[in-house]
Coordinates of C-alpha atoms in Angstrom, one line a residue:
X1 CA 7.9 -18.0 34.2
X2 CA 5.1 -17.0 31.8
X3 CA 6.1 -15.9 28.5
X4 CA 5.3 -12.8 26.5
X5 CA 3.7 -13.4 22.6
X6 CA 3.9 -10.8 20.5
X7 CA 2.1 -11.0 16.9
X8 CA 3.2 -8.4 14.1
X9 CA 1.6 -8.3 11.1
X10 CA 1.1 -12.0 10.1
X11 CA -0.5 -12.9 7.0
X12 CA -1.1 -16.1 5.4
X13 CA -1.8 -16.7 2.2
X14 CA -3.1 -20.2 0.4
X15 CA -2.9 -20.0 -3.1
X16 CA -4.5 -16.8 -3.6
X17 CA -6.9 -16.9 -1.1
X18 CA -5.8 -14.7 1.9
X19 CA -6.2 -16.7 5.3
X20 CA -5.0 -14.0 7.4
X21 CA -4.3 -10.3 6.6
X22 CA -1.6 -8.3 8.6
X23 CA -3.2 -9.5 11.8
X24 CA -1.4 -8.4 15.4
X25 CA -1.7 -8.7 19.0
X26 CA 0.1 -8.8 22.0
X27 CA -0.4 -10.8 25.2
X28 CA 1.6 -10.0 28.5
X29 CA 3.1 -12.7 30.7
X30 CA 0.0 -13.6 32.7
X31 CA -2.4 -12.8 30.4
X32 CA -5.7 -14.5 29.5
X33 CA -6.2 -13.6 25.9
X34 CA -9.0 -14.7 23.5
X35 CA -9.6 -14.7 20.1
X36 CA -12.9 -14.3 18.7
X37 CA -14.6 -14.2 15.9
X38 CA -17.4 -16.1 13.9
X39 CA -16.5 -19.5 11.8
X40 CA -14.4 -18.9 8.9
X41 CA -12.6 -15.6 11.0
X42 CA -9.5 -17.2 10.9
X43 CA -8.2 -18.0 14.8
X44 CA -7.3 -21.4 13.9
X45 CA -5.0 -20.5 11.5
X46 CA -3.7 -18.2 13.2
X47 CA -3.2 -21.0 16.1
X48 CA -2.0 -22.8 13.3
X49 CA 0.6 -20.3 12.8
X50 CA 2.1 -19.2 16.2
X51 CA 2.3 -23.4 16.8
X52 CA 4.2 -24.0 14.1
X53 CA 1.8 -26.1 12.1
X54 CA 1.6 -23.3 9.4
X55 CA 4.5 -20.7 8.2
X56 CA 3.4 -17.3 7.7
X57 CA 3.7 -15.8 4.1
X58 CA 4.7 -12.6 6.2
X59 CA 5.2 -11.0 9.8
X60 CA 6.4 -11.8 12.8
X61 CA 5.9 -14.5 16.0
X62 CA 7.8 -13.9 19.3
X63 CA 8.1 -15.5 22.1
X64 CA 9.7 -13.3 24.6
X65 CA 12.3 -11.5 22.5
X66 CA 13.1 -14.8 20.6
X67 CA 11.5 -14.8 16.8
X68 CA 10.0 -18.2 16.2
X69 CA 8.1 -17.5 12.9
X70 CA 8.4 -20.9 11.1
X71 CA 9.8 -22.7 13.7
X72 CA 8.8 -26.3 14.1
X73 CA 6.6 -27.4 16.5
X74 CA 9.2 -29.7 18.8
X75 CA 11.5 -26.4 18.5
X76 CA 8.3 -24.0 20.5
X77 CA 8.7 -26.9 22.8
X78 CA 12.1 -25.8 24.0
X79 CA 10.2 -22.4 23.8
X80 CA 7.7 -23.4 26.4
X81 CA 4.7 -23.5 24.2
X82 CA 2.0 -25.9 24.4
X83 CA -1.2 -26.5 22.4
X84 CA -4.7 -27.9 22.7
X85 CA -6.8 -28.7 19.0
X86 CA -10.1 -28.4 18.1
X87 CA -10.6 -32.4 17.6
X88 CA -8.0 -34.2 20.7
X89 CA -5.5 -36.8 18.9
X90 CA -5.9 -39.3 21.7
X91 CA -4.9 -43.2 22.0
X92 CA -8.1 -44.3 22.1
X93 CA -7.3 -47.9 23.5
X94 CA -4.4 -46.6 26.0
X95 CA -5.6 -45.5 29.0
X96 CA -6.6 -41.9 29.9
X97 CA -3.3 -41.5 32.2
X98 CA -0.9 -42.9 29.2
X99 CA -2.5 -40.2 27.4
X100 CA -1.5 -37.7 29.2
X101 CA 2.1 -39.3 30.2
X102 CA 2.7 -38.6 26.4
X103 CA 3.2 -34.9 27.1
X104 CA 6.7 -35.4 29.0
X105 CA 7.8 -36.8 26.3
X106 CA 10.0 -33.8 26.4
X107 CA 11.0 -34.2 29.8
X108 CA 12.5 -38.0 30.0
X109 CA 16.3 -38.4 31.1
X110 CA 17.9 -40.4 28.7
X111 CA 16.9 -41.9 25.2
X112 CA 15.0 -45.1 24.0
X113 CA 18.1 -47.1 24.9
X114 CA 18.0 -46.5 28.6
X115 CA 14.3 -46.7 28.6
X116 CA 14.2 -50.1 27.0
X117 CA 16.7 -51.3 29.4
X118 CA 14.3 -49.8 32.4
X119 CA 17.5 -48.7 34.4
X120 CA 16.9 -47.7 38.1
X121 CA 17.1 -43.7 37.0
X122 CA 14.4 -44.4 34.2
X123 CA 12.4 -46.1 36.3
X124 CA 11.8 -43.2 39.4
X125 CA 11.4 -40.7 36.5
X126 CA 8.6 -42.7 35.3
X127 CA 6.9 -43.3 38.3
X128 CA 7.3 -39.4 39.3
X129 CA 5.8 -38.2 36.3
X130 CA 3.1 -40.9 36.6
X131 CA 1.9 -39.5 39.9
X132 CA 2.2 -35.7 38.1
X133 CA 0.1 -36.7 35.0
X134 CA -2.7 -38.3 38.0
X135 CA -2.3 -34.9 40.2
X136 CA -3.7 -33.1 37.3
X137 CA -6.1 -35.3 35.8
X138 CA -7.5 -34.7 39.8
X139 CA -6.7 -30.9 39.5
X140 CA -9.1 -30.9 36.5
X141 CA -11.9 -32.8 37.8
X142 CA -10.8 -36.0 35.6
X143 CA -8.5 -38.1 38.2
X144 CA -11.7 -40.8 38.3
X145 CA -11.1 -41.6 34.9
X146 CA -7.1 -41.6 34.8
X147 CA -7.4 -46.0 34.6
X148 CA -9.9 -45.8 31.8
X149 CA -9.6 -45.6 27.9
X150 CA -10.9 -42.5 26.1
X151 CA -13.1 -44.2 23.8
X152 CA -15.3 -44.9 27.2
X153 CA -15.2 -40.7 27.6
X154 CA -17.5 -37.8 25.8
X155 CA -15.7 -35.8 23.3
X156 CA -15.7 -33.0 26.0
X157 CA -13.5 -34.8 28.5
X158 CA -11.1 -35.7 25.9
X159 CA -10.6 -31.7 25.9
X160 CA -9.7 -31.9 29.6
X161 CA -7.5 -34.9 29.6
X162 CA -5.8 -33.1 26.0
X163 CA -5.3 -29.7 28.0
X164 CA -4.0 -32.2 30.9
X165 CA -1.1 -33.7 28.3
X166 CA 0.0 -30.4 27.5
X167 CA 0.3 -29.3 30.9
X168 CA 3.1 -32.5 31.4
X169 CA 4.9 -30.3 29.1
X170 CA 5.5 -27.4 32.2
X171 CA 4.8 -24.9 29.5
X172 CA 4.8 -21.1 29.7
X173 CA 2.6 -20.3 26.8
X174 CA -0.4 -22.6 26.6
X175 CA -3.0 -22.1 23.9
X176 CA -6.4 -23.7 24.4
X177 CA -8.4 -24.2 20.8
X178 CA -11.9 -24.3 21.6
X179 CA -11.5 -26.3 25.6
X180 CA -15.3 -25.6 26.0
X181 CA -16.4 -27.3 23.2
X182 CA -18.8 -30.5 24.1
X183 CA -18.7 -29.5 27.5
X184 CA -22.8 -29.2 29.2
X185 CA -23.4 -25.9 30.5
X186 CA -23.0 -26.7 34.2
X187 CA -19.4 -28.0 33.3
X188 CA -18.3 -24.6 32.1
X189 CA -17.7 -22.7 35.1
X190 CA -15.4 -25.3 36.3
X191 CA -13.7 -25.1 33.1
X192 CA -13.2 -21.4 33.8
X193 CA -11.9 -22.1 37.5
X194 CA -9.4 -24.6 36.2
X195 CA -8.1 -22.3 33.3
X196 CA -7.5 -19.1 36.0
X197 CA -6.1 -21.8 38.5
X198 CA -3.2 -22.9 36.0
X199 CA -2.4 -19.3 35.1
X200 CA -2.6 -18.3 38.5
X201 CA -0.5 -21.3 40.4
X202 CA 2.0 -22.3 37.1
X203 CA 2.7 -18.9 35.6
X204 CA 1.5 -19.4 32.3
X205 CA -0.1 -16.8 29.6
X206 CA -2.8 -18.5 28.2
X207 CA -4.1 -18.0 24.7
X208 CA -7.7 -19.3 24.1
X209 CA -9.9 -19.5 21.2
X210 CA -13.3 -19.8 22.0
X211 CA -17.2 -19.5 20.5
X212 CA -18.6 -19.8 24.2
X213 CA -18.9 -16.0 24.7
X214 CA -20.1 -16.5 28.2
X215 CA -16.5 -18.0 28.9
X216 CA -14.9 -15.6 27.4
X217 CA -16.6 -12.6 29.1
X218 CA -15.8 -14.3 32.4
X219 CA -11.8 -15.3 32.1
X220 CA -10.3 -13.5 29.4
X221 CA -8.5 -10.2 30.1
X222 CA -8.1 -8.9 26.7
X223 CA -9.5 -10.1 23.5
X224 CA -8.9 -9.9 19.6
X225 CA -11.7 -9.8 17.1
X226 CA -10.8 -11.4 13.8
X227 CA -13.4 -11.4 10.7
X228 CA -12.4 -12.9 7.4
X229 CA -8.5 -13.3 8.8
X230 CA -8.5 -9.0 9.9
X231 CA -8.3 -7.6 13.0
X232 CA -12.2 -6.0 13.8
X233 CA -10.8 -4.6 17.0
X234 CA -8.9 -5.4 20.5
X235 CA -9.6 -5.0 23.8
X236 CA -11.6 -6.3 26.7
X237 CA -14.5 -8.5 26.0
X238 CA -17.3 -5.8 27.4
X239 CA -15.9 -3.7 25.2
X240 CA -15.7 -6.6 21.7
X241 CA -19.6 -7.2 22.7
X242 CA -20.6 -3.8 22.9
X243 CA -18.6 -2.9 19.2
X244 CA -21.1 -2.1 16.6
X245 CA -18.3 -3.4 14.3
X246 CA -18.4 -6.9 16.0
X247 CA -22.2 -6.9 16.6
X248 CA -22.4 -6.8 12.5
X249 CA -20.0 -9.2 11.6
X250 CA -21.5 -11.9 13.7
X251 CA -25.5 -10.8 13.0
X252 CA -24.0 -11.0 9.2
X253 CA -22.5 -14.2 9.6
X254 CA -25.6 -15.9 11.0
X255 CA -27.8 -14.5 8.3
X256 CA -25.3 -15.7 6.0
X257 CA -25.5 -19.4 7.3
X258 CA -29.5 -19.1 7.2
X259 CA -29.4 -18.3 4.1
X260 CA -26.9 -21.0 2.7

């Protein structure tokens, strides 16, 4: 059953430098949700944050009515939340379907002591999950490559085979940091397909981050603006490329970057 995320007033501060500043949002169980902004904006972070990889200086994180500000990362497991990163953490020398196998990690009956001892239970759980992690590696477009390694793949299919690992998971919140990056144009749209197919069929609210405004116009249904770790505005992506507010900050950032 998809989960709700509410965010309330979360900052984060390094030092004194302030990553984030009393940023909020809200995404309903079902929800596609984006967050946008130019480099430097913050969304990462705040990934950062409602993962578990960073601990708010102050606010709130909740998953359903369950606070999980600070929580550890193996704890929003139990939660039902899976990630995607920027840069996928793959075994480069393990095949693509080991890869994803990793993501049930979670999921196994038993401990390493069973395992080792490859008892008859151990053994159909394995080969169960083994025929899940190729059904989505074929949901995705990728089940050609499941026998291969990774370091015979473009970075952009290590984003599908990452988002695949999660997935083993059976989460209920997934967020997806950046899926379209190093993907060609014409590789996009089934990008978009796959990500409205797994909220559709699994019952998952996605979170995505995303520079690919195209992709964003076409699957999100709401959107946050964040610029220099602030909320700009929220609402639906029409509406976040229409703001004069937004229009500026990303026209400023770009003239910015020229300039450096």
């Amino acid at each position: 059953m998809a989960a709700r995320l509410t965010v309330r007033d979360v900052s984060l501060h390094f030092g004194g430098v302030n990553v984030l500043d009393d940023v909020s949002f809200e995404a309903e169980p079902g929800q596609i949700f984006g967050l946008v902004g130019p480099n430097g904006a913050g969304k990462t972070s705040l990934f950062n944050c409602i993962s578990g990889h960073y601990t708010p200086s102050a606010g709130s994180i909740k998953i359903d009515d369950t606070e999980v500000r600070g929580s550890r990362p193996s704890n929003l497991a139990r939660h039902g939340l899976a990630r995607t990163f920027q840069h996928p953490a793959l075994q480069l020398h393990n095949t693509v379907l080991d890869n994803v196998m990793l993501g049930a990690h979670s999921r196994l009956p038993g401990g390493p002591v069973e395992w080792s001892l490859k008892l008859p239970h151990t053994g159909r759980a394995e080969k169960a999950m083994r025929a899940e992690a190729r059904a989505l590696l074929e949901r995705v477009g990728l089940g050609w490559a499941a026998d291969m390694r990774p370091d015979e793949l473009s970075h952009g299919l290590h984003k599908g085979i990452e988002m695949c690992r999660a997935l083993m998971m059976h989460p209920r919140l997934l967020l997806l940091d950046e899926p379209a990056a190093g993907l060609p144009h014409s590789e996009v749209e089934h990008l978009i397909e796959t990500v409205r197919s797994i909220r559709d069929q699994d019952d998952i609210t996605v979170i995505i981050v995303e520079h690919h405004m195209g992709l964003i116009a076409a699957l999100t249904d709401r959107v946050m603006v964040l610029d220099h770790g602030r909320t700009l505005m929220t609402g639906t992506a029409a509406e976040a490329q229409n703001d004069p507010r937004v229009i500026e900050a990303y026209i400023g950032k770009e003239v910015s970057d020229d300039a450096a």
